[in-house]
Amino acid sequence: DAKTTQPTSMDCAEGRAANLPCNHSTISGNEYVYWYRQIHSQGPQYIIHGLKNNETNEMASLIITEDRKSSTLILPHATLRDTAVYYCIVKNIGVRSGNTGKLIFGQGTTLQVKP
Amino acid sequence: NAGVTQTPKFQVLKTGQSMTLQCAQDMNHEYMSWYRQDPGMGLRLIHYSVGAGITDQGEVPNGYNVSRSTTEDFPLRLLSAAPSQTSVYFCASSYQDSLKGGYTFGSGTRLTVV
């Protein structure tokens, strides 16, 4: 699975959009971009994933560049409860494409939402 | 659905003792994994399984054993506890088909070895 690079920390004002970047320049065609977050002392929580099209769900939006070398997770109206560590993970999907079942976490981005 | 259930939530062990951390899921997920998270650190993969009867080592497997006799259960055994194994342990599960979504994590077991 390709490596990712994320900023160590970011701040965001409550009620504003939080835009969390992720670089994955070595991503291959079979690899999806996944985002998880971990609120302090809780288990990680899956947020969203995508291949090449922009994706949106009830939690967030995922914007993937046309060359797929970077992506941005958008929390449209950040609240104090969105303060967490956000992880961007690139992963092969499908057993035939090399999905080994392993999910490796990097250091992630610590997002601090401020009042 | 209960999701991923981990027991116990808290445990204190003496050095050299053994114990089993339990993990059960009721979502019929094929994949299951164990992670540890030391204070102020990231998650590290201990062992994982792609189905009943199949397990493999992750990033930090030493000192731990796993087995997967059923789809639902994936216990983690500490053979001889050491203070370095003081950590929070998370179990996770997912479908083999990653397009169905991501991993679901349990709430963790907080283990202290004295």
JSON list of C-alpha atoms in Angstrom, two decimals:
[
{"chain": "A", "resi": 1, "resn": "ASP", "atom": "CA", "xyz": [0.00, 0.00, 0.00]},
{"chain": "A", "resi": 2, "resn": "ALA", "atom": "CA", "xyz": [1.26, 3.47, -0.90]},
{"chain": "A", "resi": 3, "resn": "LYS", "atom": "CA", "xyz": [2.58, 5.82, 1.77]},
{"chain": "A", "resi": 4, "resn": "THR", "atom": "CA", "xyz": [0.82, 9.05, 2.70]},
{"chain": "A", "resi": 5, "resn": "THR", "atom": "CA", "xyz": [2.01, 12.42, 4.01]},
{"chain": "A", "resi": 6, "resn": "GLN", "atom": "CA", "xyz": [-0.16, 14.60, 6.24]},
{"chain": "A", "resi": 7, "resn": "PRO", "atom": "CA", "xyz": [0.52, 17.78, 8.22]},
{"chain": "A", "resi": 8, "resn": "THR", "atom": "CA", "xyz": [1.14, 17.07, 11.88]},
{"chain": "A", "resi": 9, "resn": "SER", "atom": "CA", "xyz": [-1.48, 19.50, 13.17]},
{"chain": "A", "resi": 10, "resn": "MET", "atom": "CA", "xyz": [-4.11, 22.00, 12.06]},
{"chain": "A", "resi": 11, "resn": "ASP", "atom": "CA", "xyz": [-6.49, 24.42, 13.72]},
{"chain": "A", "resi": 12, "resn": "CYS", "atom": "CA", "xyz": [-10.01, 25.31, 12.61]},
{"chain": "A", "resi": 13, "resn": "ALA", "atom": "CA", "xyz": [-12.60, 27.73, 13.92]},
{"chain": "A", "resi": 14, "resn": "GLU", "atom": "CA", "xyz": [-15.88, 26.23, 15.06]},
{"chain": "A", "resi": 15, "resn": "GLY", "atom": "CA", "xyz": [-18.53, 26.46, 12.35]},
{"chain": "A", "resi": 16, "resn": "ARG", "atom": "CA", "xyz": [-16.00, 26.87, 9.57]},
{"chain": "A", "resi": 17, "resn": "ALA", "atom": "CA", "xyz": [-14.98, 24.21, 7.05]},
{"chain": "A", "resi": 18, "resn": "ALA", "atom": "CA", "xyz": [-11.99, 22.07, 8.00]},
{"chain": "A", "resi": 19, "resn": "ASN", "atom": "CA", "xyz": [-9.87, 21.05, 5.01]},
{"chain": "A", "resi": 20, "resn": "LEU", "atom": "CA", "xyz": [-7.39, 18.29, 5.77]},
{"chain": "A", "resi": 21, "resn": "PRO", "atom": "CA", "xyz": [-4.83, 17.55, 3.02]},
{"chain": "A", "resi": 22, "resn": "CYS", "atom": "CA", "xyz": [-3.11, 14.27, 2.24]},
{"chain": "A", "resi": 23, "resn": "ASN", "atom": "CA", "xyz": [-0.37, 13.53, -0.28]},
{"chain": "A", "resi": 24, "resn": "HIS", "atom": "CA", "xyz": [-0.11, 10.05, -1.80]},
{"chain": "A", "resi": 25, "resn": "SER", "atom": "CA", "xyz": [2.07, 10.56, -4.87]},
{"chain": "A", "resi": 26, "resn": "THR", "atom": "CA", "xyz": [2.88, 6.84, -5.31]},
{"chain": "A", "resi": 27, "resn": "ILE", "atom": "CA", "xyz": [-0.73, 5.66, -5.31]},
{"chain": "A", "resi": 28, "resn": "SER", "atom": "CA", "xyz": [-1.49, 2.90, -7.82]},
{"chain": "A", "resi": 29, "resn": "GLY", "atom": "CA", "xyz": [-4.58, 2.24, -9.84]},
{"chain": "A", "resi": 30, "resn": "ASN", "atom": "CA", "xyz": [-6.00, -0.39, -7.46]},
{"chain": "A", "resi": 31, "resn": "GLU", "atom": "CA", "xyz": [-5.61, 1.70, -4.34]},
{"chain": "A", "resi": 32, "resn": "TYR", "atom": "CA", "xyz": [-8.38, 3.61, -2.62]},
{"chain": "A", "resi": 33, "resn": "VAL", "atom": "CA", "xyz": [-8.01, 6.54, -0.27]},
{"chain": "A", "resi": 34, "resn": "TYR", "atom": "CA", "xyz": [-9.53, 5.95, 3.17]},
{"chain": "A", "resi": 35, "resn": "TRP", "atom": "CA", "xyz": [-10.02, 8.40, 6.02]},
{"chain": "A", "resi": 36, "resn": "TYR", "atom": "CA", "xyz": [-10.42, 7.53, 9.68]},
{"chain": "A", "resi": 37, "resn": "ARG", "atom": "CA", "xyz": [-10.42, 9.64, 12.79]},
{"chain": "A", "resi": 38, "resn": "GLN", "atom": "CA", "xyz": [-9.72, 8.96, 16.45]},
{"chain": "A", "resi": 39, "resn": "ILE", "atom": "CA", "xyz": [-11.31, 11.10, 19.09]},
{"chain": "A", "resi": 40, "resn": "HIS", "atom": "CA", "xyz": [-9.31, 11.11, 22.30]},
{"chain": "A", "resi": 41, "resn": "SER", "atom": "CA", "xyz": [-9.19, 7.67, 24.02]},
{"chain": "A", "resi": 42, "resn": "GLN", "atom": "CA", "xyz": [-11.81, 6.18, 21.70]},
{"chain": "A", "resi": 43, "resn": "GLY", "atom": "CA", "xyz": [-11.40, 3.56, 18.98]},
{"chain": "A", "resi": 44, "resn": "PRO", "atom": "CA", "xyz": [-10.80, 4.91, 15.46]},
{"chain": "A", "resi": 45, "resn": "GLN", "atom": "CA", "xyz": [-13.85, 5.66, 13.35]},
{"chain": "A", "resi": 46, "resn": "TYR", "atom": "CA", "xyz": [-14.17, 5.14, 9.61]},
{"chain": "A", "resi": 47, "resn": "ILE", "atom": "CA", "xyz": [-15.19, 8.35, 7.80]},
{"chain": "A", "resi": 48, "resn": "ILE", "atom": "CA", "xyz": [-15.13, 7.92, 4.04]},
{"chain": "A", "resi": 49, "resn": "HIS", "atom": "CA", "xyz": [-13.24, 6.39, 1.14]},
{"chain": "A", "resi": 50, "resn": "GLY", "atom": "CA", "xyz": [-12.87, 6.98, -2.60]},
{"chain": "A", "resi": 51, "resn": "LEU", "atom": "CA", "xyz": [-11.03, 5.97, -5.76]},
{"chain": "A", "resi": 52, "resn": "LYS", "atom": "CA", "xyz": [-11.02, 8.93, -8.15]},
{"chain": "A", "resi": 53, "resn": "ASN", "atom": "CA", "xyz": [-14.38, 10.65, -7.97]},
{"chain": "A", "resi": 54, "resn": "ASN", "atom": "CA", "xyz": [-15.34, 13.05, -5.25]},
{"chain": "A", "resi": 55, "resn": "GLU", "atom": "CA", "xyz": [-17.35, 11.40, -2.51]},
{"chain": "A", "resi": 56, "resn": "THR", "atom": "CA", "xyz": [-19.75, 12.77, 0.10]},
{"chain": "A", "resi": 57, "resn": "ASN", "atom": "CA", "xyz": [-21.54, 11.20, 3.02]},
{"chain": "A", "resi": 58, "resn": "GLU", "atom": "CA", "xyz": [-23.21, 12.43, 6.18]},
{"chain": "A", "resi": 59, "resn": "MET", "atom": "CA", "xyz": [-19.88, 12.99, 7.88]},
{"chain": "A", "resi": 60, "resn": "ALA", "atom": "CA", "xyz": [-17.60, 14.55, 5.27]},
{"chain": "A", "resi": 61, "resn": "SER", "atom": "CA", "xyz": [-16.59, 15.09, 1.66]},
{"chain": "A", "resi": 62, "resn": "LEU", "atom": "CA", "xyz": [-13.54, 13.65, -0.03]},
{"chain": "A", "resi": 63, "resn": "ILE", "atom": "CA", "xyz": [-11.93, 15.49, -2.93]},
{"chain": "A", "resi": 64, "resn": "ILE", "atom": "CA", "xyz": [-9.33, 13.53, -4.93]},
{"chain": "A", "resi": 65, "resn": "THR", "atom": "CA", "xyz": [-7.22, 15.34, -7.52]},
{"chain": "A", "resi": 66, "resn": "GLU", "atom": "CA", "xyz": [-7.43, 14.21, -11.13]},
{"chain": "A", "resi": 67, "resn": "ASP", "atom": "CA", "xyz": [-3.94, 12.66, -11.02]},
{"chain": "A", "resi": 68, "resn": "ARG", "atom": "CA", "xyz": [-4.91, 10.97, -7.70]},
{"chain": "A", "resi": 69, "resn": "LYS", "atom": "CA", "xyz": [-1.66, 12.07, -6.07]},
{"chain": "A", "resi": 70, "resn": "SER", "atom": "CA", "xyz": [-3.39, 14.02, -3.33]},
{"chain": "A", "resi": 71, "resn": "SER", "atom": "CA", "xyz": [-6.74, 14.37, -1.62]},
{"chain": "A", "resi": 72, "resn": "THR", "atom": "CA", "xyz": [-8.57, 16.61, 0.83]},
{"chain": "A", "resi": 73, "resn": "LEU", "atom": "CA", "xyz": [-11.04, 15.63, 3.51]},
{"chain": "A", "resi": 74, "resn": "ILE", "atom": "CA", "xyz": [-13.59, 18.36, 4.13]},
{"chain": "A", "resi": 75, "resn": "LEU", "atom": "CA", "xyz": [-15.66, 18.70, 7.28]},
{"chain": "A", "resi": 76, "resn": "PRO", "atom": "CA", "xyz": [-18.12, 21.37, 6.10]},
{"chain": "A", "resi": 77, "resn": "HIS", "atom": "CA", "xyz": [-19.08, 22.86, 9.47]},
{"chain": "A", "resi": 78, "resn": "ALA", "atom": "CA", "xyz": [-16.58, 21.79, 12.10]},
{"chain": "A", "resi": 79, "resn": "THR", "atom": "CA", "xyz": [-17.74, 21.46, 15.70]},
{"chain": "A", "resi": 80, "resn": "LEU", "atom": "CA", "xyz": [-15.77, 21.04, 18.90]},
{"chain": "A", "resi": 81, "resn": "ARG", "atom": "CA", "xyz": [-16.60, 17.33, 18.77]},
{"chain": "A", "resi": 82, "resn": "ASP", "atom": "CA", "xyz": [-14.63, 17.05, 15.52]},
{"chain": "A", "resi": 83, "resn": "THR", "atom": "CA", "xyz": [-11.39, 17.65, 17.45]},
{"chain": "A", "resi": 84, "resn": "ALA", "atom": "CA", "xyz": [-9.47, 14.42, 16.76]},
{"chain": "A", "resi": 85, "resn": "VAL", "atom": "CA", "xyz": [-6.55, 12.82, 14.97]},
{"chain": "A", "resi": 86, "resn": "TYR", "atom": "CA", "xyz": [-7.40, 12.25, 11.30]},
{"chain": "A", "resi": 87, "resn": "TYR", "atom": "CA", "xyz": [-5.71, 9.46, 9.37]},
{"chain": "A", "resi": 88, "resn": "CYS", "atom": "CA", "xyz": [-5.39, 9.23, 5.59]},
{"chain": "A", "resi": 89, "resn": "ILE", "atom": "CA", "xyz": [-4.64, 5.67, 4.44]},
{"chain": "A", "resi": 90, "resn": "VAL", "atom": "CA", "xyz": [-4.12, 4.35, 0.94]},
{"chain": "A", "resi": 91, "resn": "LYS", "atom": "CA", "xyz": [-5.14, 0.75, 0.58]},
{"chain": "A", "resi": 92, "resn": "ASN", "atom": "CA", "xyz": [-5.49, -1.93, -2.04]},
{"chain": "A", "resi": 93, "resn": "ILE", "atom": "CA", "xyz": [-9.03, -3.25, -2.30]},
{"chain": "A", "resi": 94, "resn": "GLY", "atom": "CA", "xyz": [-10.20, -6.65, -3.41]},
{"chain": "A", "resi": 95, "resn": "VAL", "atom": "CA", "xyz": [-8.31, -9.86, -2.79]},
{"chain": "A", "resi": 96, "resn": "ARG", "atom": "CA", "xyz": [-7.28, -10.16, -6.44]},
{"chain": "A", "resi": 97, "resn": "SER", "atom": "CA", "xyz": [-5.76, -6.67, -6.31]},
{"chain": "A", "resi": 98, "resn": "GLY", "atom": "CA", "xyz": [-3.62, -7.46, -3.31]},
{"chain": "A", "resi": 99, "resn": "ASN", "atom": "CA", "xyz": [-5.88, -6.63, -0.38]},
{"chain": "A", "resi": 100, "resn": "THR", "atom": "CA", "xyz": [-4.11, -8.45, 2.44]},
{"chain": "A", "resi": 101, "resn": "GLY", "atom": "CA", "xyz": [-6.45, -7.31, 5.18]},
{"chain": "A", "resi": 102, "resn": "LYS", "atom": "CA", "xyz": [-3.72, -5.19, 6.75]},
{"chain": "A", "resi": 103, "resn": "LEU", "atom": "CA", "xyz": [-4.57, -1.63, 7.70]},
{"chain": "A", "resi": 104, "resn": "ILE", "atom": "CA", "xyz": [-1.51, 0.37, 8.74]},
{"chain": "A", "resi": 105, "resn": "PHE", "atom": "CA", "xyz": [-1.90, 3.74, 10.43]},
{"chain": "A", "resi": 106, "resn": "GLY", "atom": "CA", "xyz": [0.54, 6.61, 10.06]},
{"chain": "A", "resi": 107, "resn": "GLN", "atom": "CA", "xyz": [0.84, 9.56, 12.43]},
{"chain": "A", "resi": 108, "resn": "GLY", "atom": "CA", "xyz": [-2.18, 11.46, 11.08]},
{"chain": "A", "resi": 109, "resn": "THR", "atom": "CA", "xyz": [-3.18, 15.11, 11.48]},
{"chain": "A", "resi": 110, "resn": "THR", "atom": "CA", "xyz": [-4.30, 16.42, 14.85]},
{"chain": "A", "resi": 111, "resn": "LEU", "atom": "CA", "xyz": [-7.22, 18.75, 14.17]},
{"chain": "A", "resi": 112, "resn": "GLN", "atom": "CA", "xyz": [-8.06, 21.22, 16.92]},
{"chain": "A", "resi": 113, "resn": "VAL", "atom": "CA", "xyz": [-11.43, 22.93, 16.51]},
{"chain": "A", "resi": 114, "resn": "LYS", "atom": "CA", "xyz": [-11.49, 26.15, 18.49]},
{"chain": "A", "resi": 115, "resn": "PRO", "atom": "CA", "xyz": [-14.51, 28.12, 19.72]},
{"chain": "B", "resi": 1, "resn": "ASN", "atom": "CA", "xyz": [-26.10, -5.14, 16.17]},
{"chain": "B", "resi": 2, "resn": "ALA", "atom": "CA", "xyz": [-23.50, -4.87, 18.91]},
{"chain": "B", "resi": 3, "resn": "GLY", "atom": "CA", "xyz": [-20.61, -4.22, 16.49]},
{"chain": "B", "resi": 4, "resn": "VAL", "atom": "CA", "xyz": [-17.17, -5.08, 17.87]},
{"chain": "B", "resi": 5, "resn": "THR", "atom": "CA", "xyz": [-17.19, -6.04, 21.55]},
{"chain": "B", "resi": 6, "resn": "GLN", "atom": "CA", "xyz": [-13.98, -6.12, 23.58]},
{"chain": "B", "resi": 7, "resn": "THR", "atom": "CA", "xyz": [-13.63, -7.54, 27.07]},
{"chain": "B", "resi": 8, "resn": "PRO", "atom": "CA", "xyz": [-12.44, -6.66, 29.60]},
{"chain": "B", "resi": 9, "resn": "LYS", "atom": "CA", "xyz": [-12.41, -2.84, 29.38]},
{"chain": "B", "resi": 10, "resn": "PHE", "atom": "CA", "xyz": [-9.70, -2.53, 32.04]},
{"chain": "B", "resi": 11, "resn": "GLN", "atom": "CA", "xyz": [-7.14, -5.00, 33.34]},
{"chain": "B", "resi": 12, "resn": "VAL", "atom": "CA", "xyz": [-4.13, -4.89, 35.66]},
{"chain": "B", "resi": 13, "resn": "LEU", "atom": "CA", "xyz": [-1.62, -7.73, 35.41]},
{"chain": "B", "resi": 14, "resn": "LYS", "atom": "CA", "xyz": [1.53, -8.60, 37.26]},
{"chain": "B", "resi": 15, "resn": "THR", "atom": "CA", "xyz": [4.70, -9.16, 35.29]},
{"chain": "B", "resi": 16, "resn": "GLY", "atom": "CA", "xyz": [4.82, -12.73, 34.05]},
{"chain": "B", "resi": 17, "resn": "GLN", "atom": "CA", "xyz": [1.08, -13.37, 34.18]},
{"chain": "B", "resi": 18, "resn": "SER", "atom": "CA", "xyz": [-0.79, -14.47, 31.09]},
{"chain": "B", "resi": 19, "resn": "MET", "atom": "CA", "xyz": [-4.22, -13.44, 29.94]},
{"chain": "B", "resi": 20, "resn": "THR", "atom": "CA", "xyz": [-6.54, -13.36, 26.95]},
{"chain": "B", "resi": 21, "resn": "LEU", "atom": "CA", "xyz": [-8.18, -10.25, 25.56]},
{"chain": "B", "resi": 22, "resn": "GLN", "atom": "CA", "xyz": [-11.49, -11.11, 23.98]},
{"chain": "B", "resi": 23, "resn": "CYS", "atom": "CA", "xyz": [-12.88, -9.65, 20.75]},
{"chain": "B", "resi": 24, "resn": "ALA", "atom": "CA", "xyz": [-16.18, -10.58, 19.13]},
{"chain": "B", "resi": 25, "resn": "GLN", "atom": "CA", "xyz": [-18.07, -9.14, 16.17]},
{"chain": "B", "resi": 26, "resn": "ASP", "atom": "CA", "xyz": [-21.58, -9.87, 14.96]},
{"chain": "B", "resi": 27, "resn": "MET", "atom": "CA", "xyz": [-21.39, -8.32, 11.50]},
{"chain": "B", "resi": 28, "resn": "ASN", "atom": "CA", "xyz": [-20.12, -11.42, 9.68]},
{"chain": "B", "resi": 29, "resn": "HIS", "atom": "CA", "xyz": [-16.90, -9.60, 8.82]},
{"chain": "B", "resi": 30, "resn": "GLU", "atom": "CA", "xyz": [-14.15, -11.69, 7.25]},
{"chain": "B", "resi": 31, "resn": "TYR", "atom": "CA", "xyz": [-11.22, -9.50, 8.39]},
{"chain": "B", "resi": 32, "resn": "MET", "atom": "CA", "xyz": [-10.22, -8.91, 12.00]},
{"chain": "B", "resi": 33, "resn": "SER", "atom": "CA", "xyz": [-7.20, -7.16, 13.51]},
{"chain": "B", "resi": 34, "resn": "TRP", "atom": "CA", "xyz": [-5.58, -6.28, 16.80]},
{"chain": "B", "resi": 35, "resn": "TYR", "atom": "CA", "xyz": [-3.81, -2.97, 17.45]},
{"chain": "B", "resi": 36, "resn": "ARG", "atom": "CA", "xyz": [-2.01, -1.48, 20.41]},
{"chain": "B", "resi": 37, "resn": "GLN", "atom": "CA", "xyz": [-1.70, 2.21, 21.18]},
{"chain": "B", "resi": 38, "resn": "ASP", "atom": "CA", "xyz": [0.83, 3.42, 23.70]},
{"chain": "B", "resi": 39, "resn": "PRO", "atom": "CA", "xyz": [0.22, 6.76, 25.46]},
{"chain": "B", "resi": 40, "resn": "GLY", "atom": "CA", "xyz": [0.58, 9.67, 23.04]},
{"chain": "B", "resi": 41, "resn": "MET", "atom": "CA", "xyz": [1.49, 7.35, 20.18]},
{"chain": "B", "resi": 42, "resn": "GLY", "atom": "CA", "xyz": [-0.12, 6.00, 17.05]},
{"chain": "B", "resi": 43, "resn": "LEU", "atom": "CA", "xyz": [-1.79, 2.66, 16.41]},
{"chain": "B", "resi": 44, "resn": "ARG", "atom": "CA", "xyz": [0.41, -0.32, 15.66]},
{"chain": "B", "resi": 45, "resn": "LEU", "atom": "CA", "xyz": [-0.84, -3.55, 14.12]},
{"chain": "B", "resi": 46, "resn": "ILE", "atom": "CA", "xyz": [-0.14, -6.67, 16.22]},
{"chain": "B", "resi": 47, "resn": "HIS", "atom": "CA", "xyz": [-1.85, -9.52, 14.35]},
{"chain": "B", "resi": 48, "resn": "TYR", "atom": "CA", "xyz": [-4.58, -9.79, 11.78]},
{"chain": "B", "resi": 49, "resn": "SER", "atom": "CA", "xyz": [-6.81, -12.44, 10.20]},
{"chain": "B", "resi": 50, "resn": "VAL", "atom": "CA", "xyz": [-8.48, -12.66, 6.80]},
{"chain": "B", "resi": 51, "resn": "GLY", "atom": "CA", "xyz": [-10.82, -15.48, 7.82]},
{"chain": "B", "resi": 52, "resn": "ALA", "atom": "CA", "xyz": [-11.40, -18.38, 10.17]},
{"chain": "B", "resi": 53, "resn": "GLY", "atom": "CA", "xyz": [-8.26, -20.48, 10.51]},
{"chain": "B", "resi": 54, "resn": "ILE", "atom": "CA", "xyz": [-5.99, -17.84, 8.93]},
{"chain": "B", "resi": 55, "resn": "THR", "atom": "CA", "xyz": [-3.84, -15.40, 10.90]},
{"chain": "B", "resi": 56, "resn": "ASP", "atom": "CA", "xyz": [-0.73, -13.38, 10.16]},
{"chain": "B", "resi": 57, "resn": "GLN", "atom": "CA", "xyz": [1.70, -11.10, 11.96]},
{"chain": "B", "resi": 58, "resn": "GLY", "atom": "CA", "xyz": [1.51, -7.35, 11.88]},
{"chain": "B", "resi": 59, "resn": "GLU", "atom": "CA", "xyz": [4.10, -4.74, 12.85]},
{"chain": "B", "resi": 60, "resn": "VAL", "atom": "CA", "xyz": [4.61, -5.72, 16.51]},
{"chain": "B", "resi": 61, "resn": "PRO", "atom": "CA", "xyz": [3.67, -9.40, 17.01]},
{"chain": "B", "resi": 62, "resn": "ASN", "atom": "CA", "xyz": [6.26, -10.45, 19.61]},
{"chain": "B", "resi": 63, "resn": "GLY", "atom": "CA", "xyz": [4.78, -11.50, 22.95]},
{"chain": "B", "resi": 64, "resn": "TYR", "atom": "CA", "xyz": [1.30, -12.08, 21.54]},
{"chain": "B", "resi": 65, "resn": "ASN", "atom": "CA", "xyz": [-0.56, -15.05, 20.09]},
{"chain": "B", "resi": 66, "resn": "VAL", "atom": "CA", "xyz": [-3.84, -15.13, 18.21]},
{"chain": "B", "resi": 67, "resn": "SER", "atom": "CA", "xyz": [-6.20, -17.72, 16.79]},
{"chain": "B", "resi": 68, "resn": "ARG", "atom": "CA", "xyz": [-9.34, -17.50, 14.70]},
{"chain": "B", "resi": 69, "resn": "SER", "atom": "CA", "xyz": [-11.45, -20.62, 15.13]},
{"chain": "B", "resi": 70, "resn": "THR", "atom": "CA", "xyz": [-14.72, -18.85, 14.21]},
{"chain": "B", "resi": 71, "resn": "THR", "atom": "CA", "xyz": [-15.63, -15.87, 12.05]},
{"chain": "B", "resi": 72, "resn": "GLU", "atom": "CA", "xyz": [-16.99, -14.03, 15.09]},
{"chain": "B", "resi": 73, "resn": "ASP", "atom": "CA", "xyz": [-14.13, -14.30, 17.59]},
{"chain": "B", "resi": 74, "resn": "PHE", "atom": "CA", "xyz": [-10.48, -13.22, 17.51]},
{"chain": "B", "resi": 75, "resn": "PRO", "atom": "CA", "xyz": [-8.85, -13.49, 20.96]},
{"chain": "B", "resi": 76, "resn": "LEU", "atom": "CA", "xyz": [-5.43, -12.01, 21.71]},
{"chain": "B", "resi": 77, "resn": "ARG", "atom": "CA", "xyz": [-3.23, -13.88, 24.19]},
{"chain": "B", "resi": 78, "resn": "LEU", "atom": "CA", "xyz": [-0.43, -12.34, 26.19]},
{"chain": "B", "resi": 79, "resn": "LEU", "atom": "CA", "xyz": [1.93, -15.18, 26.99]},
{"chain": "B", "resi": 80, "resn": "SER", "atom": "CA", "xyz": [3.99, -13.59, 29.79]},
{"chain": "B", "resi": 81, "resn": "ALA", "atom": "CA", "xyz": [3.05, -10.00, 30.47]},
{"chain": "B", "resi": 82, "resn": "ALA", "atom": "CA", "xyz": [5.77, -7.35, 30.62]},
{"chain": "B", "resi": 83, "resn": "PRO", "atom": "CA", "xyz": [5.55, -3.66, 31.62]},
{"chain": "B", "resi": 84, "resn": "SER", "atom": "CA", "xyz": [6.31, -2.78, 27.99]},
{"chain": "B", "resi": 85, "resn": "GLN", "atom": "CA", "xyz": [2.92, -4.26, 27.08]},
{"chain": "B", "resi": 86, "resn": "THR", "atom": "CA", "xyz": [1.11, -1.60, 29.08]},
{"chain": "B", "resi": 87, "resn": "SER", "atom": "CA", "xyz": [-1.10, -0.09, 26.42]},
{"chain": "B", "resi": 88, "resn": "VAL", "atom": "CA", "xyz": [-4.60, 0.32, 25.05]},
{"chain": "B", "resi": 89, "resn": "TYR", "atom": "CA", "xyz": [-5.59, -2.55, 22.79]},
{"chain": "B", "resi": 90, "resn": "PHE", "atom": "CA", "xyz": [-8.12, -2.13, 20.00]},
{"chain": "B", "resi": 91, "resn": "CYS", "atom": "CA", "xyz": [-9.79, -4.86, 17.99]},
{"chain": "B", "resi": 92, "resn": "ALA", "atom": "CA", "xyz": [-11.24, -4.12, 14.56]},
{"chain": "B", "resi": 93, "resn": "SER", "atom": "CA", "xyz": [-13.17, -5.93, 11.85]},
{"chain": "B", "resi": 94, "resn": "SER", "atom": "CA", "xyz": [-14.24, -5.33, 8.26]},
{"chain": "B", "resi": 95, "resn": "TYR", "atom": "CA", "xyz": [-15.68, -6.97, 5.20]},
{"chain": "B", "resi": 96, "resn": "GLN", "atom": "CA", "xyz": [-13.20, -8.50, 2.77]},
{"chain": "B", "resi": 97, "resn": "ASP", "atom": "CA", "xyz": [-14.82, -6.31, 0.12]},
{"chain": "B", "resi": 98, "resn": "SER", "atom": "CA", "xyz": [-13.41, -2.93, 1.06]},
{"chain": "B", "resi": 99, "resn": "LEU", "atom": "CA", "xyz": [-16.01, -1.16, -1.05]},
{"chain": "B", "resi": 100, "resn": "LYS", "atom": "CA", "xyz": [-18.54, -1.97, 1.67]},
{"chain": "B", "resi": 101, "resn": "GLY", "atom": "CA", "xyz": [-16.79, 0.48, 3.94]},
{"chain": "B", "resi": 102, "resn": "GLY", "atom": "CA", "xyz": [-13.97, 0.61, 6.42]},
{"chain": "B", "resi": 103, "resn": "TYR", "atom": "CA", "xyz": [-12.99, -1.15, 9.61]},
{"chain": "B", "resi": 104, "resn": "THR", "atom": "CA", "xyz": [-15.19, -1.01, 12.69]},
{"chain": "B", "resi": 105, "resn": "PHE", "atom": "CA", "xyz": [-13.25, -0.66, 15.92]},
{"chain": "B", "resi": 106, "resn": "GLY", "atom": "CA", "xyz": [-14.07, -1.74, 19.44]},
{"chain": "B", "resi": 107, "resn": "SER", "atom": "CA", "xyz": [-13.87, 0.62, 22.40]},
{"chain": "B", "resi": 108, "resn": "GLY", "atom": "CA", "xyz": [-10.58, -0.79, 23.61]},
{"chain": "B", "resi": 109, "resn": "THR", "atom": "CA", "xyz": [-9.03, -2.68, 26.53]},
{"chain": "B", "resi": 110, "resn": "ARG", "atom": "CA", "xyz": [-6.81, -0.63, 28.80]},
{"chain": "B", "resi": 111, "resn": "LEU", "atom": "CA", "xyz": [-4.07, -2.91, 30.13]},
{"chain": "B", "resi": 112, "resn": "THR", "atom": "CA", "xyz": [-1.55, -2.06, 32.82]},
{"chain": "B", "resi": 113, "resn": "VAL", "atom": "CA", "xyz": [1.31, -4.43, 33.62]},
{"chain": "B", "resi": 114, "resn": "VAL", "atom": "CA", "xyz": [3.01, -3.81, 36.97]}
]
